Coordinates of C-alpha atoms and ligand atoms in Angstrom, one line a residue:
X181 CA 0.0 0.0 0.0
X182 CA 1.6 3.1 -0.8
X183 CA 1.7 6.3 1.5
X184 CA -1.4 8.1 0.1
X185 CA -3.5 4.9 0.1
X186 CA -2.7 4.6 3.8
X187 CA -3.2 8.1 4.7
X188 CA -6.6 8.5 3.0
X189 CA -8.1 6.2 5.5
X190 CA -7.3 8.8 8.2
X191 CA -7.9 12.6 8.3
X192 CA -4.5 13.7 7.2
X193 CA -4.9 17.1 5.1
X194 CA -3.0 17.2 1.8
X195 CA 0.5 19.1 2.5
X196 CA -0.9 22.8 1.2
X197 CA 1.9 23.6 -0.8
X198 CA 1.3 20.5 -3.0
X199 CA -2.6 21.3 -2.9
X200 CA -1.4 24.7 -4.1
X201 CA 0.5 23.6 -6.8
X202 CA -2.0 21.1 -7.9
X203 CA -4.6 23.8 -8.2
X204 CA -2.2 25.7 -10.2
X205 CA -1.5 23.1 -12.3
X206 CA -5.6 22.6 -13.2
X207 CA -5.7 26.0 -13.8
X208 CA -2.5 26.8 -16.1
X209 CA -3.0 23.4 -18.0
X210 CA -7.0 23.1 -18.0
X211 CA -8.0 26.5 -17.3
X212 CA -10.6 25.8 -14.6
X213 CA -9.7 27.6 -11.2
X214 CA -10.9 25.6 -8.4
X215 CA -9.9 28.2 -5.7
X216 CA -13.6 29.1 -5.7
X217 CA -15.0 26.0 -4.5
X218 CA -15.6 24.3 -1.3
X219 CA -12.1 23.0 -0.6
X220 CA -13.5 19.7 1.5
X221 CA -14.9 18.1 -1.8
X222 CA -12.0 19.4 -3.8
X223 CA -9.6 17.8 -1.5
X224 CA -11.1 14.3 -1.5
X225 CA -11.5 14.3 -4.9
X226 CA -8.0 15.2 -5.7
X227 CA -6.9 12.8 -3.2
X228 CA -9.0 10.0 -4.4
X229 CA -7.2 10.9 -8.0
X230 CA -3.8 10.3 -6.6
X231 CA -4.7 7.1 -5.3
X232 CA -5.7 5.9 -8.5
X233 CA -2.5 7.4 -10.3
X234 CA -0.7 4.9 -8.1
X235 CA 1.5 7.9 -7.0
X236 CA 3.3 6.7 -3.9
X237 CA 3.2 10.1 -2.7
X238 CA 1.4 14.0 -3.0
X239 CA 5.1 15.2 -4.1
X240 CA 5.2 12.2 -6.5
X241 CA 1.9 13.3 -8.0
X242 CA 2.7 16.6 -8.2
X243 CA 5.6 15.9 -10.2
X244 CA 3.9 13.8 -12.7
X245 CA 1.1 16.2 -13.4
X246 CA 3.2 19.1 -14.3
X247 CA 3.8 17.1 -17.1
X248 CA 1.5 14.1 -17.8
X249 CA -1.7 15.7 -20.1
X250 CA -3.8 12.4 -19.3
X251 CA -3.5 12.5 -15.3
X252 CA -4.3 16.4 -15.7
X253 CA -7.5 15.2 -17.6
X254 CA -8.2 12.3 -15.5
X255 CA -7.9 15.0 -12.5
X256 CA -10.7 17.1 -14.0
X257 CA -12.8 14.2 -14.2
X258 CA -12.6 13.5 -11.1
X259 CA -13.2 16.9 -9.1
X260 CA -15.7 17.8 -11.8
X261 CA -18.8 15.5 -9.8
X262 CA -21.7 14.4 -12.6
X263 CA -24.0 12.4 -10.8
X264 CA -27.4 12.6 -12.6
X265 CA -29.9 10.8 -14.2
X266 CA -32.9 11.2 -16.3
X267 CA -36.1 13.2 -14.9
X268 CA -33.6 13.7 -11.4
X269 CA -36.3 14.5 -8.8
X270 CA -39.4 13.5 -10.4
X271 CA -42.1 16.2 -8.5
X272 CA -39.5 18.8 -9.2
X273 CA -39.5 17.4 -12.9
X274 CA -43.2 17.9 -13.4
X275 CA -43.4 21.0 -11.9
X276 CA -41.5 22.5 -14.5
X277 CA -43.0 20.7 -17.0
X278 CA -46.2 22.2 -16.2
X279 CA -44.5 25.8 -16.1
X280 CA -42.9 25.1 -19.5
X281 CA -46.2 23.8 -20.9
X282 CA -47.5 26.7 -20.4
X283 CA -44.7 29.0 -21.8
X284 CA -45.0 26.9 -25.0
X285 CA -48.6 27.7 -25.4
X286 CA -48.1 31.5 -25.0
X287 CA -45.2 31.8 -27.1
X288 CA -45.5 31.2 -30.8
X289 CA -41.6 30.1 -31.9
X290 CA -39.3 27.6 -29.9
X291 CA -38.8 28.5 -26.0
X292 CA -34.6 28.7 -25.4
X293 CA -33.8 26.4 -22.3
X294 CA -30.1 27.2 -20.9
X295 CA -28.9 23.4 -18.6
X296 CA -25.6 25.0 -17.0
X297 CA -23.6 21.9 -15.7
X298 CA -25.1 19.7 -17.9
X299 CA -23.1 16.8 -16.6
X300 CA -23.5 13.9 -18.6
X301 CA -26.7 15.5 -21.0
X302 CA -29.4 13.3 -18.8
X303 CA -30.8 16.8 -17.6
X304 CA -30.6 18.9 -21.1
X305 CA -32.2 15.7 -23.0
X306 CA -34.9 15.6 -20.0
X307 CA -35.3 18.8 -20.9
X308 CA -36.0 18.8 -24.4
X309 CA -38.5 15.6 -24.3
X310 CA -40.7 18.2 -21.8
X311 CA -40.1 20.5 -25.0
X312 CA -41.0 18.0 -27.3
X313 CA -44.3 16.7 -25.1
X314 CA -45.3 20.3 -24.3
X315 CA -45.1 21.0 -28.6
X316 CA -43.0 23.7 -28.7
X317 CA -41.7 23.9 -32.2
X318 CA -38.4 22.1 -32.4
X319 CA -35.1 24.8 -31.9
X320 CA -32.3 23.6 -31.6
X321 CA -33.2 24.8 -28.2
X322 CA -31.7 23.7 -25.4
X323 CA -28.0 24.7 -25.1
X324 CA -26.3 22.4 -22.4
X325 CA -22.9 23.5 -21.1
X326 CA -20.6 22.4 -18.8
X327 CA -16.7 22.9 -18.1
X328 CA -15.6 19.5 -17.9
X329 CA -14.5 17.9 -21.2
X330 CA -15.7 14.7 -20.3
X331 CA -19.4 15.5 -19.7
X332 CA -19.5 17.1 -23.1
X333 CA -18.2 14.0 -24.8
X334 CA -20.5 11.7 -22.5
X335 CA -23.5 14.0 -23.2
X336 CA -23.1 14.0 -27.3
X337 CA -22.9 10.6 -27.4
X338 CA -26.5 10.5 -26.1
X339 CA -26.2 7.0 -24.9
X340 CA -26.8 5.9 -21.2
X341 CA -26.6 2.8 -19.0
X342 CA -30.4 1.8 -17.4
X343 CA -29.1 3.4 -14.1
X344 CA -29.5 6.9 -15.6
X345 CA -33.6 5.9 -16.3
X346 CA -34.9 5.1 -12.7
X347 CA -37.2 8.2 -12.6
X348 CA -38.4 8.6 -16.1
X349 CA -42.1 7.6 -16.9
X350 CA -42.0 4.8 -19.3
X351 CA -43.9 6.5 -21.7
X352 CA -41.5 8.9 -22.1
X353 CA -38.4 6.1 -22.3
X354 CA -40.3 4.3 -25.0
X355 CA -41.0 7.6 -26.5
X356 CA -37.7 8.8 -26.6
X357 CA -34.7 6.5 -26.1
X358 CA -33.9 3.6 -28.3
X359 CA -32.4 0.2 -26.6
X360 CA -29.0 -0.6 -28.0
X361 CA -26.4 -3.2 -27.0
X362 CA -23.9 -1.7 -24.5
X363 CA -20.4 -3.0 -23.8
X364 CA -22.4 -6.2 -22.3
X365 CA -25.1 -4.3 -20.5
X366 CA -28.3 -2.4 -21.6
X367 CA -27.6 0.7 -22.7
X368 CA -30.4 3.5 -24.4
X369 CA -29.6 5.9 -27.0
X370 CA -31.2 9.5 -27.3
X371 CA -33.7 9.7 -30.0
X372 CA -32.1 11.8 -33.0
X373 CA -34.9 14.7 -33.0
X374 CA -34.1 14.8 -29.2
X375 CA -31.0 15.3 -29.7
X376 CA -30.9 17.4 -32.2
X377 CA -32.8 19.8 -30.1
X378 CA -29.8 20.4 -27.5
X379 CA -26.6 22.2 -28.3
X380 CA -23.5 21.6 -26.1
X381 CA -20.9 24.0 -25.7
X382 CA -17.6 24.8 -22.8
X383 CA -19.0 27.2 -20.4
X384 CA -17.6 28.1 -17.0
X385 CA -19.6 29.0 -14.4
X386 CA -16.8 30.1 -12.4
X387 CA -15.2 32.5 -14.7
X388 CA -17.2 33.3 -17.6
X389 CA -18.2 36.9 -17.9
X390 CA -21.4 36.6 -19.7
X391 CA -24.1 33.8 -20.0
X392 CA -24.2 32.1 -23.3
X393 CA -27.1 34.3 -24.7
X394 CA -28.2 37.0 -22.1
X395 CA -31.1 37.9 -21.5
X396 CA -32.7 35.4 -23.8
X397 CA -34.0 31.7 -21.7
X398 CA -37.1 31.4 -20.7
X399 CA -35.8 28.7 -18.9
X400 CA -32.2 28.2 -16.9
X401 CA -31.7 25.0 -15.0
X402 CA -28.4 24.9 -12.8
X403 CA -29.1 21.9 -10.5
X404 CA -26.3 20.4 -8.2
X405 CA -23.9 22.1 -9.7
X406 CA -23.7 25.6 -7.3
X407 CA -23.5 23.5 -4.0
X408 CA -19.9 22.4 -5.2
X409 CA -18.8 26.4 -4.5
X410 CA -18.0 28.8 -1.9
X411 CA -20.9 31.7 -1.1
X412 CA -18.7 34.4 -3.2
X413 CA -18.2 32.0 -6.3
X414 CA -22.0 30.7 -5.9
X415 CA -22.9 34.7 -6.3
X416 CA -21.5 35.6 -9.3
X417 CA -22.7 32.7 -10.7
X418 CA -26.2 33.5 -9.7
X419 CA -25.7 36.8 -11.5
X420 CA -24.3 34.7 -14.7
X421 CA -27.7 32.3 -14.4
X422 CA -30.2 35.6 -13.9
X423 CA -28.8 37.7 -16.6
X424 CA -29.6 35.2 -19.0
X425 CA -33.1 35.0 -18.4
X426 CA -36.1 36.7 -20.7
X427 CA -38.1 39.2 -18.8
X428 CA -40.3 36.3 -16.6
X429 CA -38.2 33.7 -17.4
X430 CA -37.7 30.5 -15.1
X431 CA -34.7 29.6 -13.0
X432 CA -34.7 26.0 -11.6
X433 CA -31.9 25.1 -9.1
X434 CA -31.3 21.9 -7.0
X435 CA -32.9 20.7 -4.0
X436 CA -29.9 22.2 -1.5
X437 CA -30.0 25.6 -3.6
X438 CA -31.6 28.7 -2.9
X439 CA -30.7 32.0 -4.6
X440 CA -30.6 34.3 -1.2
X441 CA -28.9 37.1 -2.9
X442 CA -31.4 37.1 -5.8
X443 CA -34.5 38.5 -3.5
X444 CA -35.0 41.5 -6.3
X445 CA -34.9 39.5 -9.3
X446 CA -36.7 36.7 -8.2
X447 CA -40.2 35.3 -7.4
X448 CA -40.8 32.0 -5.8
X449 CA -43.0 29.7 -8.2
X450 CA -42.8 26.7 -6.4
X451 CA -40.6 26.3 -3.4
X452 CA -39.8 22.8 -3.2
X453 CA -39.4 22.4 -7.1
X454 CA -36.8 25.5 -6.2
X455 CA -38.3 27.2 -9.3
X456 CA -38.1 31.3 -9.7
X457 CA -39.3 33.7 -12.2
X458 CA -37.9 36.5 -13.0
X459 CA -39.6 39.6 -12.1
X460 CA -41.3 41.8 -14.8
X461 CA -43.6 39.9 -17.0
X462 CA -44.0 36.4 -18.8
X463 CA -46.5 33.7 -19.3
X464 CA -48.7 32.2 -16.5
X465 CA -47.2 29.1 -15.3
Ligands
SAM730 C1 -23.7 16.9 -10.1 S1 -23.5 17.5 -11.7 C2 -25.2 18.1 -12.0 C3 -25.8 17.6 -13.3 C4 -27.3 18.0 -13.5 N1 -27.4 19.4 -13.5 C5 -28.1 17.4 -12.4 O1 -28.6 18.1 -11.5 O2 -28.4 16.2 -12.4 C6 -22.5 19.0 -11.6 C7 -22.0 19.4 -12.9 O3 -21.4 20.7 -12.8 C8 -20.3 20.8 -13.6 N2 -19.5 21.9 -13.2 C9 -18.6 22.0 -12.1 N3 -18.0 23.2 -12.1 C10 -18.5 23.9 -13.1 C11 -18.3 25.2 -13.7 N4 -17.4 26.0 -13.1 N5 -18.9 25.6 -14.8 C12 -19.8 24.8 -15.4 N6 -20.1 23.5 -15.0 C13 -19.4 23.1 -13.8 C14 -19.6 19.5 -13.4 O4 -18.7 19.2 -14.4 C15 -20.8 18.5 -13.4 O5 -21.1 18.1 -14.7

């Protein structure tokens, strides 16, 4: 067992100069500055990266990422968390299906629906089958951005293992994925007018200075993505999420998110769906 496996069992804190200079390293080589977020998660999940380099030690590690592309990358991965799955949070799910519903019926083109921190594309695609059900003319329409390479590759692939369906309503899995054969295992593929409807692109939440298309979505969903930073960094990305919405637009965060700065901009639709509007006009939802 090497050091690091041994000392991950107990509480042993990363020596900070080496967790400085692996942050350093993310940011100089793949541009993502992690100084922003909560350090606890950032820690174990740089620690649980080192473990499976094999590294025998932090100062080991550290000396192989300055120069080894693929354990930078594989780093990102890992402190980049993309738990999800289709229809996550299923009453949530149908609350904003209703509000979307009824967007789509008072507006005569395609609604634009931002997903910031996509993850793997299982909330973007659940987002364009509510499109598709409520029959809002098809867009592309759903951009779906994230900043980790891996969940963009993941998410245009469009295919997903059965554990990513648990929540969705079987009419809308046989309406909209296709079974395919998996490495071995049942796996279901995105249907093509589905995703065609969602547009993935890089975006970071952390230091971009504009949303993709301000002032534009009538919806933006950022779920489970701004519990992963620190109060400061979670504000300015509030800002980024608000100034993309139309006037009475729809924000949707995650069940351990609440946009307390936001009091202003915001009115509560539906508390525990954690769904907003923006203030100053809109549809009924
Ligand atoms: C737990 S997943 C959430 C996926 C989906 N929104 C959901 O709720 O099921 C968090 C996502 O946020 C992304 N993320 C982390 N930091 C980000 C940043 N600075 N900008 C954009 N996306 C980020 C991660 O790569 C990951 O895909």
């Amino acid at each position: 067992m090497t050091d690091l496996a041994r000392s991950s069992a107990s509480t042993d804190r990363l020596p900070q100069a080496h967790l400085a200079e692996i942050l350093s390293v993310v940011r100089a080589r793949l541009g993502l500055d992690l100084t922003g977020y909560r350090p606890g998660t950032v820690e174990r999940r740089i620690r649980t990266a080192m473990i499976a380099s094999g590294a025998p030690s932090s100062a080991a590690y550290v000396e192989r990422l300055r120069t080894d592309r693929h354990l930078a990358r594989d780093l990102l991965a890992r402190v980049t968390v993309k738990v999800s799955r289709f229809y996550r949070d299923a009453p949530a799910v149908e609350r904003v299906r209703e509000a979307l519903a009824a967007r789509a019926a008072a507006t005569p083109g395609p609604l634009a629906v931002w997903s910031a921190g996509c993850g793997r594309g299982e909330e973007p695609y659940t987002l364009a089958m509510l499109l598709d059900d409520a029959g809002a003319p098809a867009g592309p329409d759903v951009v779906a951005t994230d900043v980790a390479p891996d969940a963009l590759a993941a998410a245009e692939a469009a295919t997903y293992p059965a554990d990513a369906l648990p929540e969705l309503p079987r009419p809308f899995r046989d309406r909209y994925l296709t079974p395919v054969l998996g490495a071995g295992r049942a796996a279901y593929r995105v249907h093509p007018a589905i995703r065609a409807r969602v547009r993935t692109l890089r975006h970071d939440l952390s230091a971009a200075r504009a949303p993709p298309d301000p002032g534009r979505f009538d919806l933006v969903a950022c779920r489970n993505t701004l519990i992963y930073f620190q109060p400061a960094l979670q504000r300015r990305a509030l800002e980024l999420l608000l100034d993309a919405l139309a006037p009475g637009g729809l924000l949707w965060l995650g069940p351990a998110e609440w946009p307390a700065l936001a009091r202003d901009r915001l009115e509560v639709l539906d508390r525990r769906a954690r769904l907003f509007r923006a203030v100053g006009g809109g549809a009924d939802a």
